[in-house]
CSV table of C-alpha atoms in Angstrom, one decimal:
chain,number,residue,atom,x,y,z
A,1,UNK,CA,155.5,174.6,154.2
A,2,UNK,CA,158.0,172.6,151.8
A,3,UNK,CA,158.6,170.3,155.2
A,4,UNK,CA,154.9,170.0,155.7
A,5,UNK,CA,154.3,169.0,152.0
A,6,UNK,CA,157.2,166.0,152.4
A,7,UNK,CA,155.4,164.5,155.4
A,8,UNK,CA,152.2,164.4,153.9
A,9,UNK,CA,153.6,163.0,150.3
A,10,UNK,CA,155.3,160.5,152.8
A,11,UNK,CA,152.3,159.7,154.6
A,12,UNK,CA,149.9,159.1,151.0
A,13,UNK,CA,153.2,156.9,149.6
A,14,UNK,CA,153.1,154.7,152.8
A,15,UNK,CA,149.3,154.1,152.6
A,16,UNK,CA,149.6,152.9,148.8
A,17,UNK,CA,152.1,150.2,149.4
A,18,UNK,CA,150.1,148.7,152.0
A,19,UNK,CA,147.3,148.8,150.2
A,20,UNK,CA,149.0,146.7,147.0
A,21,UNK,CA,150.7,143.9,149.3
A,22,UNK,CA,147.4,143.5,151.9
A,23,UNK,CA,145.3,141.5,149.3
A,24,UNK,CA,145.3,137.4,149.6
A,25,UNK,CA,148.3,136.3,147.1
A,26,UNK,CA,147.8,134.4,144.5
A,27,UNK,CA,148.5,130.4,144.7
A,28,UNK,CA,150.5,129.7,141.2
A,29,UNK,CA,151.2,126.2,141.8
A,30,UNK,CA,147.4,125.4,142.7
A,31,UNK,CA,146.3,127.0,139.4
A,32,UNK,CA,149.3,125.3,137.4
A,33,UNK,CA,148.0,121.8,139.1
A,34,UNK,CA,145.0,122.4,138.4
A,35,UNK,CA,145.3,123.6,134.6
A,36,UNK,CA,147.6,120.5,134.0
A,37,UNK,CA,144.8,118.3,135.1
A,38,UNK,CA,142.3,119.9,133.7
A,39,UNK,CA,144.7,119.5,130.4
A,40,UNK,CA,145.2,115.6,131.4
A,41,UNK,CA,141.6,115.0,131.6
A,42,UNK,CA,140.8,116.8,127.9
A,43,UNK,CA,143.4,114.5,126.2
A,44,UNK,CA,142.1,111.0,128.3
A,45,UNK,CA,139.1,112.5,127.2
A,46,UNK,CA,140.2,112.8,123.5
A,47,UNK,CA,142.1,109.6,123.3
A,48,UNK,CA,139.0,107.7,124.6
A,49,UNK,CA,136.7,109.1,121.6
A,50,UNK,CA,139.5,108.1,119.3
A,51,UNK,CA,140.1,104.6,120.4
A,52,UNK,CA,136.4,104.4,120.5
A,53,UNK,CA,135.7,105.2,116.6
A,54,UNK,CA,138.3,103.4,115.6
A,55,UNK,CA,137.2,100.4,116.9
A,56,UNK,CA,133.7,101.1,115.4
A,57,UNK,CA,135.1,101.5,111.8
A,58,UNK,CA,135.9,99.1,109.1
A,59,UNK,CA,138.6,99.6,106.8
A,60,UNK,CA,136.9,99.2,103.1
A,61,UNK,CA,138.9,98.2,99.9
A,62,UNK,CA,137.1,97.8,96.3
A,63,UNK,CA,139.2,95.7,94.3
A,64,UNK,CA,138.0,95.0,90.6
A,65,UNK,CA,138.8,93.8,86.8
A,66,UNK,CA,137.1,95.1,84.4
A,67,UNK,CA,137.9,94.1,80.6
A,68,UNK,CA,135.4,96.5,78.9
A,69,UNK,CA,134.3,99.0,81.5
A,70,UNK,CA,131.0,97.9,82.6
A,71,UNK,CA,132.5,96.5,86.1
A,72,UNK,CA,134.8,99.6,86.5
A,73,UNK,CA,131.4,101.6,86.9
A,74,UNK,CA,130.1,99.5,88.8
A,75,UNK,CA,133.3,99.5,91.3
A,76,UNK,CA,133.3,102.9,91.1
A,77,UNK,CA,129.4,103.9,92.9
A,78,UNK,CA,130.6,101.2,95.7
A,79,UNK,CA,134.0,103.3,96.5
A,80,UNK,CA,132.3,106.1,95.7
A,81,UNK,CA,129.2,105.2,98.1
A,82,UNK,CA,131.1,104.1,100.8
A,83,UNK,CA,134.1,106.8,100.2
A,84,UNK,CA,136.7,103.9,100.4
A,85,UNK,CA,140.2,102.7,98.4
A,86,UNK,CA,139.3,101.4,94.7
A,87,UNK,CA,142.0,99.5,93.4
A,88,UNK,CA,141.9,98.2,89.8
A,89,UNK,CA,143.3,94.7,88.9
A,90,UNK,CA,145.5,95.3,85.6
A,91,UNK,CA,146.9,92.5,83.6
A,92,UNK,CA,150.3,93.0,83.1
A,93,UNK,CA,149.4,92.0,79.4
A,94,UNK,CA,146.4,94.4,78.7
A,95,UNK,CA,143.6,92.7,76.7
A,96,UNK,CA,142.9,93.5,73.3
A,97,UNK,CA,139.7,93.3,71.6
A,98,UNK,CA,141.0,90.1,69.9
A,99,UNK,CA,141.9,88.5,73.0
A,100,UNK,CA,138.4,89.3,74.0
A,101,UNK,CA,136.8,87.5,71.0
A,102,UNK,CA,134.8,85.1,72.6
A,103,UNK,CA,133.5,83.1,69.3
A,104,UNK,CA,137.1,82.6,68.7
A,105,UNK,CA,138.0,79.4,69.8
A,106,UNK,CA,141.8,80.4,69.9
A,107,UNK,CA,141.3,83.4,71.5
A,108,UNK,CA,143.3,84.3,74.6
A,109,UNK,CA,140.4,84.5,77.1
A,110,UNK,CA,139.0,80.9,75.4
A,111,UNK,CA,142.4,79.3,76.1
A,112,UNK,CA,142.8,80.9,80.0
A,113,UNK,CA,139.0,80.0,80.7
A,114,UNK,CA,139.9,75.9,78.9
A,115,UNK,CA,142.3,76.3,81.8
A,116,UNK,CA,141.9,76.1,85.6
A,117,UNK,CA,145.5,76.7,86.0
A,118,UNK,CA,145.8,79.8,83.9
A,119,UNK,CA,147.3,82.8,86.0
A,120,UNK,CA,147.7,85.7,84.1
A,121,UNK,CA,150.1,88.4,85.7
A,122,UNK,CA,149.1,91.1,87.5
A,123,UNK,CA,150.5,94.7,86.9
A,124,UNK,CA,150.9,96.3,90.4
A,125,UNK,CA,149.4,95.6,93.7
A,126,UNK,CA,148.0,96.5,96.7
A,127,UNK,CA,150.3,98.2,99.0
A,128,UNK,CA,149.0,97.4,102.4
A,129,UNK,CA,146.4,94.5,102.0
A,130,UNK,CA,146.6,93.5,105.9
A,131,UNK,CA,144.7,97.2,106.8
A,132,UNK,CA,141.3,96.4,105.0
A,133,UNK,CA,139.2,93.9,107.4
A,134,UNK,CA,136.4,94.4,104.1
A,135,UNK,CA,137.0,93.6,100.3
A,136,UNK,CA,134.5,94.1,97.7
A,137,UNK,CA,135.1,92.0,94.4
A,138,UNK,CA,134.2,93.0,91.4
A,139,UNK,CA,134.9,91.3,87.4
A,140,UNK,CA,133.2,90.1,84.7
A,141,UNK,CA,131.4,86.6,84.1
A,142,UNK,CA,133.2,85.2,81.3
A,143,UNK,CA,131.7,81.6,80.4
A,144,UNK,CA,130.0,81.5,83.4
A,145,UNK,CA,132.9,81.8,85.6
A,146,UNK,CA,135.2,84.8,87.0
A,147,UNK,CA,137.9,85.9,85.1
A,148,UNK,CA,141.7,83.9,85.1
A,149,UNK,CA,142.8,87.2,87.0
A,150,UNK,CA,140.9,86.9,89.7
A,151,UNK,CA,142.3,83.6,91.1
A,152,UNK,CA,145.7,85.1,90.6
A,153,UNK,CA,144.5,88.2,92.7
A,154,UNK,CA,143.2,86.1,95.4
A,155,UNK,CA,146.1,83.8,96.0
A,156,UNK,CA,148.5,86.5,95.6
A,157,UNK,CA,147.4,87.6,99.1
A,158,UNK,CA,146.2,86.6,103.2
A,159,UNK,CA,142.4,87.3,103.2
A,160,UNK,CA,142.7,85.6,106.4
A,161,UNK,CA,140.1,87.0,109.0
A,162,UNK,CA,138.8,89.3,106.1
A,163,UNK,CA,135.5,89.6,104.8
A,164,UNK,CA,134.9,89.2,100.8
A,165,UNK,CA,131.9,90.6,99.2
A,166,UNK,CA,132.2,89.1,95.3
A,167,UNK,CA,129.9,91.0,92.4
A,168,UNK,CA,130.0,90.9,88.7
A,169,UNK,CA,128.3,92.3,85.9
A,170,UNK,CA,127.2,89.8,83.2
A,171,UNK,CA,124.4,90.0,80.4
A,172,UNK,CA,122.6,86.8,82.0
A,173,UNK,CA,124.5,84.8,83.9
A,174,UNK,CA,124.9,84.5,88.1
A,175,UNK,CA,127.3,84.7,90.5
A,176,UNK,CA,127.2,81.8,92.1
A,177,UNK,CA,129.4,79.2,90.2
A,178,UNK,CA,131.9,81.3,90.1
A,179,UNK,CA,132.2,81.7,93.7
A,180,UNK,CA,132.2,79.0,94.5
A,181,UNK,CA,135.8,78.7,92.2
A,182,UNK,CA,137.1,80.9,93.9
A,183,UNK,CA,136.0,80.6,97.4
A,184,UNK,CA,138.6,77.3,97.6
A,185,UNK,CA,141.7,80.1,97.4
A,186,UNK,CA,140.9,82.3,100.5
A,187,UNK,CA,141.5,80.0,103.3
A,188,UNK,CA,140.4,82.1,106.4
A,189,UNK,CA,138.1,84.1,104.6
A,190,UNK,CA,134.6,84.6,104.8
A,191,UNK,CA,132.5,84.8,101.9
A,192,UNK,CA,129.5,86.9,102.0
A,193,UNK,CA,126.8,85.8,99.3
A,194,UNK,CA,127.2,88.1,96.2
A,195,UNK,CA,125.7,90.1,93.6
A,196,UNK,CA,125.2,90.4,89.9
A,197,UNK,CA,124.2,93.5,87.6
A,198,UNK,CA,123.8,94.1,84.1
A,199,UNK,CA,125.1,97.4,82.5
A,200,UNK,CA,123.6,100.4,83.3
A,201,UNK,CA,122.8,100.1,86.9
A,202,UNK,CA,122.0,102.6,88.9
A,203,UNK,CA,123.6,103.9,91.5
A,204,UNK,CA,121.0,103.6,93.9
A,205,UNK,CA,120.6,100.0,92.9
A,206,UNK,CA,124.0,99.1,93.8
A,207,UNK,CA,124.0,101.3,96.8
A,208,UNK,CA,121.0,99.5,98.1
A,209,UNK,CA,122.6,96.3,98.0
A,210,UNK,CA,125.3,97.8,99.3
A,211,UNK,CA,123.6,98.9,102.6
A,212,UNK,CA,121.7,95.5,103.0
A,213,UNK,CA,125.0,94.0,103.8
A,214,UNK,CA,125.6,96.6,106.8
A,215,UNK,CA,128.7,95.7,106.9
A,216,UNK,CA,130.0,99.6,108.5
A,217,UNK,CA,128.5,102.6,110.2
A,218,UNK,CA,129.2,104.6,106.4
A,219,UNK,CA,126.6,101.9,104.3
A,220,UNK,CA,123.7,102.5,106.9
């Protein structure tokens, strides 16, 4: 009986290994080729999209000086708008409210806007100009012009190949005179035509001019 039991325990053990082993294999190098090209076409894929948005993108800078706050707000909605650097333009020597005394003919600001050649120093600067391909502008009119500080800005830089988009804020006067100062110290540059607003403005104002210029896919 025992030698009975054996053969048949035999027999069943026999049958269950060639059962496991008569199946089709499976062909690991053909599923590792094809996973790794699979894989190779994700990241083409990827890289494509990547080159492709960054070529559609414009890299933004706000760059202003404001002496009592009025172009800082204004500088602020455009970064803000456009969710870009802002970079303030500080004079080394800050401006005090005498300095800023404009019925004083002896003032500091009378004597730098008497002179054409008045460069007052800047505190700080931009640490990678050559990214932005857009600059937005921003100061104050004083005496119908841009600030001294501005012109020292400007030449303290290539804007060669880069788009500049001046504003101000002033109680009356325009824009225009004083770019066309300043246009003269941005050889390579191209000037687009800019933009005035009084205190107060809204942000949708600004905003609005902002997306006339359609200057990247974020100001549509």
């Amino acid at each position: 009986m025992q030698k009975m039991t054996a053969v048949l325990l035999a027999f069943v053990l026999a049958f269950s290994l060639a059962s496991c082993t008569g199946g089709e294999p499976t062909d690991r190098a053909s599923v590792g080729a094809n996973a790794s090209t699979s894989a190779e076409s994700v990241s083409a894929a990827t890289e494509s999209k990547e080159t492709e948005n960054d070529a559609g993108e414009q890299k933004v800078l706000v760059a202003y000086f404001s002496a009592t706050g009025t172009t800082k707000g204004v500088a602020q909605q455009i970064a803000d708008g456009l969710s870009c650097d802002l970079y303030e333009i500080t004079p080394q020597d800050p401006y005090t409210d005498a300095d800023l005394n404009y019925s004083d003919t002896s003032s500091r600001t009378t004597s730098e806007m008497n002179d054409e050649n008045a460069r007052p120093a800047i505190s700080g600067a931009v640490s990678n100009m050559a990214q932005y391909d857009v600059v937005f502008l921003g100061y104050p009119i004083w005496w119908g012009e841009a600030p001294r500080i501005i012109s020292t800005f400007l030449e303290s830089y290539d804007f060669t190949g880069k788009t500049i988009v001046p504003f101000c804020t002033s109680g009356s006067s325009g824009i225009s005179s004083s770019v066309s100062s300043l246009k003269p110290l941005t050889s390579g540059a191209t000037w687009l035509e800019g933009q005035r607003f009084g205190g107060g403005v809204s942000d949708e104002t600004v905003m609005e001019w902002v997306r006339s210029l359609n200057l990247a896919p974020d100001t549509q």
